[in-house]
Coordinates of N, CA and C in Angstrom, one line a residue:
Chain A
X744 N 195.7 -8.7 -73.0 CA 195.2 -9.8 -72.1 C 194.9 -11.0 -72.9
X745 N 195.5 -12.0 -72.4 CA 195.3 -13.3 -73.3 C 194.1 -14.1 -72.9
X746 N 193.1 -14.5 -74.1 CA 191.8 -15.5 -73.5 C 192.4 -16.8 -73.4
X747 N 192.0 -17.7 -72.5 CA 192.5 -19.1 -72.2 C 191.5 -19.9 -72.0
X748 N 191.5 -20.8 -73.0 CA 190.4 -21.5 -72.8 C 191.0 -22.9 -72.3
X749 N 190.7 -24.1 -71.5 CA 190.9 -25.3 -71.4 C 189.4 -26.4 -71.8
X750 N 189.2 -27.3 -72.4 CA 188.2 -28.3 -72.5 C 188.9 -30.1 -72.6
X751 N 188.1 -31.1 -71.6 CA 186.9 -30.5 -71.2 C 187.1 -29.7 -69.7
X752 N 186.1 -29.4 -69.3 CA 186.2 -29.0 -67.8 C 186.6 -30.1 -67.2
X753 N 185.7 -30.9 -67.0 CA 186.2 -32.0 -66.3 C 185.9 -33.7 -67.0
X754 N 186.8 -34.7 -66.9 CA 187.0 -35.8 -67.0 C 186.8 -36.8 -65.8
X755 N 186.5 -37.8 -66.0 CA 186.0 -39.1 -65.7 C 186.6 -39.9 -66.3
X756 N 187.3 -41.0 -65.7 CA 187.8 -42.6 -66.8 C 188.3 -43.4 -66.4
X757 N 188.3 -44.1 -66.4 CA 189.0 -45.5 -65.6 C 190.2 -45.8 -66.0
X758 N 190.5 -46.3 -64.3 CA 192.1 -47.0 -65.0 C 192.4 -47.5 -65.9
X759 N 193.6 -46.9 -66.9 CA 194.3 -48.1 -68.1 C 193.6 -47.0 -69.2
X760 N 192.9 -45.9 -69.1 CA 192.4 -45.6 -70.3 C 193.2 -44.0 -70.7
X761 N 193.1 -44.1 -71.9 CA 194.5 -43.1 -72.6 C 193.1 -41.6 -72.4
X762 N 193.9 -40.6 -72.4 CA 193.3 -39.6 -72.5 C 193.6 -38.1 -72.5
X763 N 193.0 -37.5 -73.3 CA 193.7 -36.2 -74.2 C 192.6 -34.8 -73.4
X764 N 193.5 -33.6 -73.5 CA 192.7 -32.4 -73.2 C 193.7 -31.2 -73.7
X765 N 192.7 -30.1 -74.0 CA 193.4 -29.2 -74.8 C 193.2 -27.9 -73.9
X766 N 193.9 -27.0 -74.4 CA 194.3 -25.5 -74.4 C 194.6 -24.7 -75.3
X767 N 193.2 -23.6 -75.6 CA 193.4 -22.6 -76.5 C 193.7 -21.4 -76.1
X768 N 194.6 -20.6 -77.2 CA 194.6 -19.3 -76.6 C 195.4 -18.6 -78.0
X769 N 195.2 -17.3 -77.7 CA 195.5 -16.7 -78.5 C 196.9 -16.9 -79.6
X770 N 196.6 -16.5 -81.0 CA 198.1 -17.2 -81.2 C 199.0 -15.7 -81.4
X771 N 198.4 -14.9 -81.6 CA 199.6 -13.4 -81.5 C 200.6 -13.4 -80.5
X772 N 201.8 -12.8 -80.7 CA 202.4 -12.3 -79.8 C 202.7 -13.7 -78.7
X773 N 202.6 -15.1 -79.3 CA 202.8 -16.1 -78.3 C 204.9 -16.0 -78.0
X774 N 204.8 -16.3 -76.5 CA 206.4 -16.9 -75.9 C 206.3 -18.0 -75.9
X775 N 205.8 -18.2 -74.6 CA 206.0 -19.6 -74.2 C 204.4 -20.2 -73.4
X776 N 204.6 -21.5 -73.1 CA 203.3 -21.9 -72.9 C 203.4 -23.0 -71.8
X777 N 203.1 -22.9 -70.5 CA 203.2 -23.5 -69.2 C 202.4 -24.4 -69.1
X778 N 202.3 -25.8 -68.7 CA 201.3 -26.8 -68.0 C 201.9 -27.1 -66.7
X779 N 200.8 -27.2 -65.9 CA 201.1 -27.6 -64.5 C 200.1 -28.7 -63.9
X780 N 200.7 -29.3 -63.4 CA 199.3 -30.7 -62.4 C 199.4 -30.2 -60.8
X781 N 197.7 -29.6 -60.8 CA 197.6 -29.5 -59.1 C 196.8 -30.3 -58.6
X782 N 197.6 -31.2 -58.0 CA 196.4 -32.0 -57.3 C 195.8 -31.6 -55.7
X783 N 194.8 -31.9 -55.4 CA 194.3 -31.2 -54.1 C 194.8 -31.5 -53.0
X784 N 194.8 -30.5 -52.1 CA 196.1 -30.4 -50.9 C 197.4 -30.0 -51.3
X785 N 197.6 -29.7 -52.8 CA 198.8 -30.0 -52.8 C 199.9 -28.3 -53.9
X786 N 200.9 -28.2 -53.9 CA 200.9 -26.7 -54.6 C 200.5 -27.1 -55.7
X787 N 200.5 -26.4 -56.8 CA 200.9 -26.7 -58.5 C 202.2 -27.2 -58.7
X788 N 202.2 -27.9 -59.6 CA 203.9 -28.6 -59.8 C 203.5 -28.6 -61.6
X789 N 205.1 -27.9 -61.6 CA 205.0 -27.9 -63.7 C 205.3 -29.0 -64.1
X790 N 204.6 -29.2 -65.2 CA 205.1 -30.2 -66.3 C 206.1 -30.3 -67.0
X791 N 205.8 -29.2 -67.8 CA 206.2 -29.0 -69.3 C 206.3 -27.2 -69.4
X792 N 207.4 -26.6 -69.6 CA 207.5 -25.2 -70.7 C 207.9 -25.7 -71.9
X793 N 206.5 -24.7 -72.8 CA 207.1 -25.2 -74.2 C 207.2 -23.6 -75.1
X794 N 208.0 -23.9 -76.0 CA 207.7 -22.4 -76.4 C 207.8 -22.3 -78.2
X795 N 208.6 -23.6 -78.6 CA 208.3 -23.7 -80.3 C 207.3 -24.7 -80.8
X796 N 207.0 -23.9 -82.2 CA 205.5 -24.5 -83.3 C 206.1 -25.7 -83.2
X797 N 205.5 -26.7 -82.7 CA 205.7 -28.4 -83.1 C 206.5 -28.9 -81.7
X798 N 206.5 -28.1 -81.0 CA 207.3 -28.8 -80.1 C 206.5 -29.5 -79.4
X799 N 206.9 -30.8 -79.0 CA 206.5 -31.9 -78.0 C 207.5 -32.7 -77.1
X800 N 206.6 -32.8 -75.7 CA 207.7 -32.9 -75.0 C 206.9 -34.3 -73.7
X801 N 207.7 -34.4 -73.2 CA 207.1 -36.2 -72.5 C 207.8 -36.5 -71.2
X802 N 207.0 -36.5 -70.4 CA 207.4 -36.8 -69.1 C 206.7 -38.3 -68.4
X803 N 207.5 -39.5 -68.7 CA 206.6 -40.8 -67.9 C 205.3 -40.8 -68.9
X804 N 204.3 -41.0 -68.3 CA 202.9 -41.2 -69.8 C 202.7 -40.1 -70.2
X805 N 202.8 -38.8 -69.0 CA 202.6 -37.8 -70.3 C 203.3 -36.9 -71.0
X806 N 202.2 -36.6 -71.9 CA 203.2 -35.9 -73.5 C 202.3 -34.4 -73.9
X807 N 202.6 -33.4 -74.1 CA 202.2 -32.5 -74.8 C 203.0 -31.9 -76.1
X808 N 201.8 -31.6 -76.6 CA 202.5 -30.6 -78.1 C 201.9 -29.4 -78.0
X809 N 202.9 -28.8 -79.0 CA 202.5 -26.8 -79.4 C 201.7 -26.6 -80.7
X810 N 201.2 -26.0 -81.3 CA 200.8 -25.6 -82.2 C 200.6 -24.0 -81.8
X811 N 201.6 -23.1 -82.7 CA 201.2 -21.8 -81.9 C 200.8 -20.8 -83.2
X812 N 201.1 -21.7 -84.2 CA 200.2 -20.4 -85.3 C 198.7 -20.9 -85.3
X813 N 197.9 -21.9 -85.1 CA 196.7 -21.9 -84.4 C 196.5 -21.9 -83.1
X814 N 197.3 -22.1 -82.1 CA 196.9 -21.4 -80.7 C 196.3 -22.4 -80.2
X815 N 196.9 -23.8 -80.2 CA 196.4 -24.5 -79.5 C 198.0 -25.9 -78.6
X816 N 197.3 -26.3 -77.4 CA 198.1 -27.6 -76.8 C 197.7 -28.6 -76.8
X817 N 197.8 -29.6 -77.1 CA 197.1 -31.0 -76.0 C 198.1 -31.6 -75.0
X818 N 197.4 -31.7 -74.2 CA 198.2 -32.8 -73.4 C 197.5 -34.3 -73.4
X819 N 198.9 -35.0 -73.5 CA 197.8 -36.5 -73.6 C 198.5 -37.2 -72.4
X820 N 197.7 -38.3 -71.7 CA 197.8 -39.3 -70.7 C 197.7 -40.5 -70.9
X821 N 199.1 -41.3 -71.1 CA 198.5 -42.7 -71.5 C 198.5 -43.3 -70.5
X822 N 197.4 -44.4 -70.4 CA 197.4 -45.3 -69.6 C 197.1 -44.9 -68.1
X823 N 195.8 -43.9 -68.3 CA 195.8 -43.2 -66.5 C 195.7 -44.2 -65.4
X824 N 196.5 -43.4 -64.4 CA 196.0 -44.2 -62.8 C 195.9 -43.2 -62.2
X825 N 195.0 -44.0 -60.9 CA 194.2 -43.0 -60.3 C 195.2 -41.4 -59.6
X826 N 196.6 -41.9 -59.5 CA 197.8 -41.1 -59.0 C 197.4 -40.0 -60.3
X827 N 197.2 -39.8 -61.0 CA 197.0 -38.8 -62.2 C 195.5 -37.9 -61.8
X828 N 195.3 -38.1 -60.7 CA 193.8 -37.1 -60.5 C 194.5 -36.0 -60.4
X829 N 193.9 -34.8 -60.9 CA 194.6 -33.8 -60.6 C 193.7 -32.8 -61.3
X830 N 193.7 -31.5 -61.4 CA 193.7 -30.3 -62.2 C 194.5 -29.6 -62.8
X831 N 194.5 -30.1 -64.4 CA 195.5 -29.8 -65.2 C 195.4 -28.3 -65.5
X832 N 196.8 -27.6 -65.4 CA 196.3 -26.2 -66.0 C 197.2 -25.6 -67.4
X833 N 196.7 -24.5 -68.1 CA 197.9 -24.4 -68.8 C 197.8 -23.3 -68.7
X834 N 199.1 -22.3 -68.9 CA 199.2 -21.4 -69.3 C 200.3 -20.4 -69.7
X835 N 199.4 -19.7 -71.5 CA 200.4 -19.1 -72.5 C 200.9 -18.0 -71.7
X836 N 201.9 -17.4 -72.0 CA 202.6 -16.0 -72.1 C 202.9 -15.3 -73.4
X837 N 202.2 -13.9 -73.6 CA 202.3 -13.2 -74.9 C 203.7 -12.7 -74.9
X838 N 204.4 -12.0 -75.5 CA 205.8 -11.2 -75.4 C 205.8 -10.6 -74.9
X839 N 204.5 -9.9 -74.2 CA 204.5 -8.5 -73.1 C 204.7 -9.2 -71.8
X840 N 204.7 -10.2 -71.3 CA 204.0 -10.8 -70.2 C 205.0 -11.6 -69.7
X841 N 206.0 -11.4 -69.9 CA 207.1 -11.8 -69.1 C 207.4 -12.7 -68.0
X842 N 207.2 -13.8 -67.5 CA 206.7 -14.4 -66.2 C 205.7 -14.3 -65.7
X843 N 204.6 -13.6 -66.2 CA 202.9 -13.6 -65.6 C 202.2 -14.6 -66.3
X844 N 202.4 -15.4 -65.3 CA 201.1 -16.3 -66.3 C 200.1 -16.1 -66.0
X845 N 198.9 -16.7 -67.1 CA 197.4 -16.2 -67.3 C 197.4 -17.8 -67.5
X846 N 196.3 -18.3 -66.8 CA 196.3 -18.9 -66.5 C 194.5 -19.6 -67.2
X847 N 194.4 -20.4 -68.0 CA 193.3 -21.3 -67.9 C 192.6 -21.9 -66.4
X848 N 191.0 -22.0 -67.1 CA 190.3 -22.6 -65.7 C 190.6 -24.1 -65.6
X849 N 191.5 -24.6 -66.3 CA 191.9 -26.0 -65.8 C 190.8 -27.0 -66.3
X850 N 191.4 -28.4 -66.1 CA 191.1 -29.5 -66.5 C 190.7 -30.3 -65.6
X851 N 190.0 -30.7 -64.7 CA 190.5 -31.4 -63.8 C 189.8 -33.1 -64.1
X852 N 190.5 -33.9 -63.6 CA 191.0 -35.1 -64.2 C 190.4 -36.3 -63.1
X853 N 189.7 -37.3 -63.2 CA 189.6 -38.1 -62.0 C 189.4 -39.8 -62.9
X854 N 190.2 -40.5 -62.4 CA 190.9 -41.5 -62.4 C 190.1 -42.7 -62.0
X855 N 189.3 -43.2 -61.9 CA 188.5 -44.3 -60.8 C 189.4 -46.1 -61.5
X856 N 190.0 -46.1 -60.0 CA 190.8 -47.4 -60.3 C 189.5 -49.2 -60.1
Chain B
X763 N 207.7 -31.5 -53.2 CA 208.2 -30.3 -52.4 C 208.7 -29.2 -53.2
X764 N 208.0 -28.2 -53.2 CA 208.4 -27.2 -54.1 C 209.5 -26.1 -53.0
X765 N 209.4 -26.4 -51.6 CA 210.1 -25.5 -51.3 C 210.1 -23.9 -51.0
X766 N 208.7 -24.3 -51.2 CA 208.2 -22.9 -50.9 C 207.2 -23.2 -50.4
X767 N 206.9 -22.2 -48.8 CA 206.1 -22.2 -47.8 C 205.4 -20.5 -48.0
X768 N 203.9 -21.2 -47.4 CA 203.3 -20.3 -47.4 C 202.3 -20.0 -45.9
X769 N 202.3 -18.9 -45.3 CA 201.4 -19.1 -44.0 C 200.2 -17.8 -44.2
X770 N 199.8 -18.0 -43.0 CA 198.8 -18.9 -42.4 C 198.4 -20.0 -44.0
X771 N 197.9 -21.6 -42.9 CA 197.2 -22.2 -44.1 C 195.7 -21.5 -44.6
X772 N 194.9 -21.0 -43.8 CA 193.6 -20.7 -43.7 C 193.3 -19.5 -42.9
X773 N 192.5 -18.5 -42.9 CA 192.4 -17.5 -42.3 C 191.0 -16.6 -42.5
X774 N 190.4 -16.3 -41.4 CA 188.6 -15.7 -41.3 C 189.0 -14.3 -40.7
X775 N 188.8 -13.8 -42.0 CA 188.3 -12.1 -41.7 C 187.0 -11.6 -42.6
X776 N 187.1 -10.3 -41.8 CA 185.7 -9.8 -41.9 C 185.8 -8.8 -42.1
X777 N 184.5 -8.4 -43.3 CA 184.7 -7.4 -44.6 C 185.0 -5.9 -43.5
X778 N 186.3 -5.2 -44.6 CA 186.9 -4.1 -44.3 C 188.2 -4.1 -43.3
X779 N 188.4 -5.5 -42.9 CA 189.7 -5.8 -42.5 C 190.7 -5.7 -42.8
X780 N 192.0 -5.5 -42.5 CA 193.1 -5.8 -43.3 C 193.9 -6.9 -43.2
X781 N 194.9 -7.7 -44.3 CA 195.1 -8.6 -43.8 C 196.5 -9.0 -44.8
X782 N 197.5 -10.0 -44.3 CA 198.4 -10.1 -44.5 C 199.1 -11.4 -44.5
X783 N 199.4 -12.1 -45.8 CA 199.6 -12.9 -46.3 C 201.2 -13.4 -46.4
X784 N 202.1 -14.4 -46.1 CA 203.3 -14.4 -45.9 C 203.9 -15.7 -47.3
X785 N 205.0 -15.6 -47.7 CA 205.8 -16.5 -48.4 C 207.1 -16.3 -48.3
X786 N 207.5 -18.0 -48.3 CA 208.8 -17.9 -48.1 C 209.3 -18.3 -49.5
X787 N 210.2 -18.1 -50.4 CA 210.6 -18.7 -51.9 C 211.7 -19.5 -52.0
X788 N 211.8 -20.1 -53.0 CA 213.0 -20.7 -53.0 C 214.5 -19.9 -53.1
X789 N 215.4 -21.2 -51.9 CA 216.3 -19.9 -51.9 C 217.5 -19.8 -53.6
X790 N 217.5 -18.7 -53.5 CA 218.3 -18.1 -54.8 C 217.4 -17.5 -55.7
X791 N 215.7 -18.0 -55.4 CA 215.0 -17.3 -56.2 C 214.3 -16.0 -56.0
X792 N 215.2 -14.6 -56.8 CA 214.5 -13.2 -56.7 C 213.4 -13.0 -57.2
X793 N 212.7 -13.8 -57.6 CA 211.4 -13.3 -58.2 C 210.2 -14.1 -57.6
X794 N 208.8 -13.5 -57.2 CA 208.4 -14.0 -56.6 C 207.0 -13.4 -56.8
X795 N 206.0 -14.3 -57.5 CA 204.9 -14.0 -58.2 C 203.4 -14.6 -57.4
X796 N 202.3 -13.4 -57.3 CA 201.2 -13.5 -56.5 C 199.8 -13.5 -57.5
X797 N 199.0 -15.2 -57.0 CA 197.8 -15.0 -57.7 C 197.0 -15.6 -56.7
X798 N 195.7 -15.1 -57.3 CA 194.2 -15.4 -56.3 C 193.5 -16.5 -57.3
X799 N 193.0 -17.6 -56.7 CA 192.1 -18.8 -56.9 C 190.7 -18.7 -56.3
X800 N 190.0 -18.1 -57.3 CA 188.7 -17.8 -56.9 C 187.9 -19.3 -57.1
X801 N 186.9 -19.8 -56.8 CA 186.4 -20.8 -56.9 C 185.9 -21.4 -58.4
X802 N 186.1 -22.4 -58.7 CA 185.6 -22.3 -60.3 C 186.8 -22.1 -61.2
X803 N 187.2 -21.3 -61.3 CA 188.4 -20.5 -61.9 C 190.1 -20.7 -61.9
X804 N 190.8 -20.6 -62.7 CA 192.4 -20.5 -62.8 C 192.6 -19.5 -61.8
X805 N 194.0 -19.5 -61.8 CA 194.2 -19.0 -61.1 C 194.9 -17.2 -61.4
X806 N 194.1 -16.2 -60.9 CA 194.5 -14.6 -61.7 C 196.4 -14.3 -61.7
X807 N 197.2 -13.8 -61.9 CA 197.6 -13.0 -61.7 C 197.8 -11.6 -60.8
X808 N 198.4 -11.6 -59.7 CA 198.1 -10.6 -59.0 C 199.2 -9.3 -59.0
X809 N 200.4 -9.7 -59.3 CA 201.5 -8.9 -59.5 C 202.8 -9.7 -59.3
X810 N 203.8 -9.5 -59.9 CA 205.4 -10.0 -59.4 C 205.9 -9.1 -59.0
X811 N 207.1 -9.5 -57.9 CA 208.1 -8.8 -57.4 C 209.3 -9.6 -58.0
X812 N 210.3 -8.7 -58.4 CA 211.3 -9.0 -58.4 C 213.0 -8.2 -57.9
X813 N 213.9 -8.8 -57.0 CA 214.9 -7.7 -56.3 C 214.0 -6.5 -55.4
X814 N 212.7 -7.0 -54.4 CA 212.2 -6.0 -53.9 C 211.6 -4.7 -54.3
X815 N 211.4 -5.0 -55.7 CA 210.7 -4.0 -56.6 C 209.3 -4.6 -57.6
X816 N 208.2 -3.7 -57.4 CA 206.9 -4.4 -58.2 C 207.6 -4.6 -59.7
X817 N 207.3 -5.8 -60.1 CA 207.7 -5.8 -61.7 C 206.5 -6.4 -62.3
X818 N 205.6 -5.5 -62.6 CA 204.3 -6.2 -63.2 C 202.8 -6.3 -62.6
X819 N 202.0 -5.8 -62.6 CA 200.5 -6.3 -62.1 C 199.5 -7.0 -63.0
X820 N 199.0 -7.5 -62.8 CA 197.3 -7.8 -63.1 C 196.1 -6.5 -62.5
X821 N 195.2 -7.1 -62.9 CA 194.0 -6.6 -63.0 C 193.0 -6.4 -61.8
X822 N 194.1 -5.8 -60.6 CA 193.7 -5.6 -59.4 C 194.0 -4.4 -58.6
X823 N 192.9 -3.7 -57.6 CA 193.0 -2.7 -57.4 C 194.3 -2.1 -56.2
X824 N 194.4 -1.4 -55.9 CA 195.6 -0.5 -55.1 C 195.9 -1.1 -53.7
X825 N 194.6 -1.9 -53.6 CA 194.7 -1.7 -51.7 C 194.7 -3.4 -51.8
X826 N 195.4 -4.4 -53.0 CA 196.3 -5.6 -52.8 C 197.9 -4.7 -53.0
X827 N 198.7 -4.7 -52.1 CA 199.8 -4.3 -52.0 C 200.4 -5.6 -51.6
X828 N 201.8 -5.4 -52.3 CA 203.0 -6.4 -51.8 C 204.4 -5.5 -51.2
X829 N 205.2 -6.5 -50.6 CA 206.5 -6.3 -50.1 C 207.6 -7.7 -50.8
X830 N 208.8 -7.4 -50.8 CA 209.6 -8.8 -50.6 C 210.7 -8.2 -50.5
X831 N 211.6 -9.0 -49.4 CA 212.4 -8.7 -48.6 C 213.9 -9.5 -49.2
X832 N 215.2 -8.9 -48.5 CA 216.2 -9.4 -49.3 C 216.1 -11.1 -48.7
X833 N 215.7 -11.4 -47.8 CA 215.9 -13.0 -47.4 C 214.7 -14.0 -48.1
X834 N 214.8 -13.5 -49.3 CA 213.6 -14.7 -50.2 C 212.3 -14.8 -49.7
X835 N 212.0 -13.9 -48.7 CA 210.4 -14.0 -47.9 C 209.9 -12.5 -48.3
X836 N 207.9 -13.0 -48.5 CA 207.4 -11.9 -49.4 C 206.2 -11.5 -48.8
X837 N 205.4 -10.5 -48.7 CA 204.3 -10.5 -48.5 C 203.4 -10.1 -49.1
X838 N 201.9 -10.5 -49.3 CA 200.7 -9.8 -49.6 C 199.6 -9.0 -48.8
X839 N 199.7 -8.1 -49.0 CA 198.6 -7.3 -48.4 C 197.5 -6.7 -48.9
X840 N 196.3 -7.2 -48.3 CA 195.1 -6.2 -48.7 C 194.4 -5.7 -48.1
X841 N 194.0 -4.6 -48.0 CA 193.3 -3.5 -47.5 C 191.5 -3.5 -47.6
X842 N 191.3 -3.3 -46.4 CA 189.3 -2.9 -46.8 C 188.9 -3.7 -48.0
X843 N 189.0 -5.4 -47.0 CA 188.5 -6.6 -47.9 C 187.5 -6.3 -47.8
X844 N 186.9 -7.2 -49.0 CA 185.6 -7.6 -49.7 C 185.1 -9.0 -49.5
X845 N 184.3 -9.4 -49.6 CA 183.5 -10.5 -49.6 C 183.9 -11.3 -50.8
X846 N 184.5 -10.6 -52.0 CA 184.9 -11.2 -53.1 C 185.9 -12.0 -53.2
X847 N 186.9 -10.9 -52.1 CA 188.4 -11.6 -51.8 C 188.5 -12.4 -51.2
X848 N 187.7 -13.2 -51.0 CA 187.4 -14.4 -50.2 C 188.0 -15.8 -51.8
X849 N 189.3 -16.6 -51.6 CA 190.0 -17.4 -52.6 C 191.0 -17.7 -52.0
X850 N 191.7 -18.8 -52.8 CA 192.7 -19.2 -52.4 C 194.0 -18.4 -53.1
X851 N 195.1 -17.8 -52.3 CA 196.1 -17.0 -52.7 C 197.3 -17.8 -52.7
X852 N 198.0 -18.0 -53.4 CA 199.1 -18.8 -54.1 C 200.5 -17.6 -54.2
X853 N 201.4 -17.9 -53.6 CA 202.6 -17.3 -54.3 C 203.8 -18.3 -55.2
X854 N 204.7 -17.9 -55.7 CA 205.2 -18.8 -56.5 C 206.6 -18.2 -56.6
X855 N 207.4 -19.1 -56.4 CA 208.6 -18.0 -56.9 C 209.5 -19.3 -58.2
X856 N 210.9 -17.9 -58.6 CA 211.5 -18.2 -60.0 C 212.9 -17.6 -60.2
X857 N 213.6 -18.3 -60.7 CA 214.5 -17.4 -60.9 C 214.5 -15.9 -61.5
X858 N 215.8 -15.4 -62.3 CA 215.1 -14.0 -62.7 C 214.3 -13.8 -63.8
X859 N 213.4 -13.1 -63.8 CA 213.0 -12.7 -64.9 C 213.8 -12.2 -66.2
X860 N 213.5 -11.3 -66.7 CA 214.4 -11.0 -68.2 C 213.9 -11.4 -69.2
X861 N 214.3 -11.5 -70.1 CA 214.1 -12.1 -71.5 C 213.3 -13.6 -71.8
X862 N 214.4 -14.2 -70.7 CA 213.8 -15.5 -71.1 C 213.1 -16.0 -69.8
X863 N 213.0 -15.0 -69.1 CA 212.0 -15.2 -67.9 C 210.9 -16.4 -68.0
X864 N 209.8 -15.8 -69.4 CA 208.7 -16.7 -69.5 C 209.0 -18.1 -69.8
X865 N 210.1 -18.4 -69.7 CA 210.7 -20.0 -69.8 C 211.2 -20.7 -68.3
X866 N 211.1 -20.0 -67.6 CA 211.6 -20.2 -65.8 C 210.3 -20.7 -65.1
X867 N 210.3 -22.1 -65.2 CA 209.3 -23.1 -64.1 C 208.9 -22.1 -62.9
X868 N 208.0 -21.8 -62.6 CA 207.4 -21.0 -61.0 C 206.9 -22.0 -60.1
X869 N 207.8 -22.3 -58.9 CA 207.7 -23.1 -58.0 C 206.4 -22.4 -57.1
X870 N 205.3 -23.2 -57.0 CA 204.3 -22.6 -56.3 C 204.3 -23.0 -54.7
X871 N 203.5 -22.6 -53.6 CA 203.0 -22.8 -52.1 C 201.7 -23.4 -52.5
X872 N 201.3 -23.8 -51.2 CA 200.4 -24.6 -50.9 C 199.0 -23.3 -51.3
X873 N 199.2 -22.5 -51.3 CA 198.6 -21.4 -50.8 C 197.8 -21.0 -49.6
X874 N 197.4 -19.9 -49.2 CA 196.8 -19.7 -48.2 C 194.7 -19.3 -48.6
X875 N 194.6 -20.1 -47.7 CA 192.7 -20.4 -47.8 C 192.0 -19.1 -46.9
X876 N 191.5 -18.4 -47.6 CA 191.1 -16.3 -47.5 C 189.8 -17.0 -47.4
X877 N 189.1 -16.7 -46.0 CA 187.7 -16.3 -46.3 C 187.2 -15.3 -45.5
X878 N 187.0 -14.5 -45.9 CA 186.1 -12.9 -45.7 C 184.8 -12.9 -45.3
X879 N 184.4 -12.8 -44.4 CA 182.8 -12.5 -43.9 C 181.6 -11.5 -43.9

């Protein structure tokens, strides 16, 4: 069973301002590693699968990287607007775990324009 | 639009009921994965189905049972609820599993809003 941690819980920040949040988890036995943005009302929608050491990857302002022999992600956000509120989540898969994701208690994110 | 629907939006039952949870998946997608969103919390793991066969559980007892059917629609069932099972239940589907499974985006539902009395 994999521990997932996300920090912080939750964020506050005004428009125009850049901002970073991480995800730890175990680094044994890592595959791959899922982020998703759910915003309320609304399903989960993925970001990013990442699955190699160094990989970074960028969608519009945001960007995440891997680090998997310390077992960690960030995701960064440049330049938030309020359209970025959401509850970021991530989550690793070990080699046993095949499409189950385990899931972090999320980030959730609020934007004040 | 992820394309996948899920029913009822919301639903009140009452402890020791049984109850029954519906998704529809994306079409072409055989795989079709169930988790609970308890308040506070990520979202668990509940079990996948994949080709109408369980492939995988989490850390949940007997009387959450699933079905999924050859027309990309799936269900969840659980038996002699609890007051605990009271969360938001999410299905998600994906293409197939396999090898490189854990690299296949899981298109989620809206989920369905469980409260137990």
């Amino acid at each position: 069973i994999l521990n997932v941690e996300q920090s912080p819980q939750s964020l506050h920040v005004q428009e125009g301002d850049s901002t970073n949040f991480t995800c730890s988890f175990p680094s044994s036995n890592f595959y791959a590693l899922h982020w998703y943005r759910w915003e309320t009302a609304k399903s989960p929608e993925a970001l990013f699968v990442m699955t190699l050491n160094g990989d970074e990857k960028k969608k519009g302002r945001i960007s995440a990287t891997l680090n998997t022999k310390e077992g960690y992600s960030y995701l960064y956000i440049k330049g938030s607007q309020p359209e970025d509120s959401a509850t970021y989540l991530c989550a690793p898969l070990g080699s046993s775990n095949t499409g189950k994701l385990i899931f972090g208690q999320g980030t959730t994110l609020q934007v004040k324009p | 639009e992820t394309g996948v629907t899920q029913s009822p939006t919301h639903l009140i039952k009452t402890r020791g009921q049984q109850v029954t949870l519906r998704c529809s998946s994306q079409s072409g997608h055989n795989t079709v994965s169930w988790y609970q969103q308890a308040l506070g919390q990520g979202p668990q793991f509940i079990f996948q189905y994949y080709r109408e066969e369980e492939n995988g559980r989490g850390n949940f007892p007997p009387r959450f049972s699933g079905l999924q059917f050859p027309n990309y629609s799936s269900e969840l069932n659980v038996n002699a609820l609890e007051l605990d099972d009271s969360a938001l239940y999410l299905c998600a589907s994906s293409p197939d599993p396999g090898p490189i499974g854990g690299k296949n985006i899981q298109y989620f539902g809206a989920g369905t809003r469980l409260s137990v009395l």
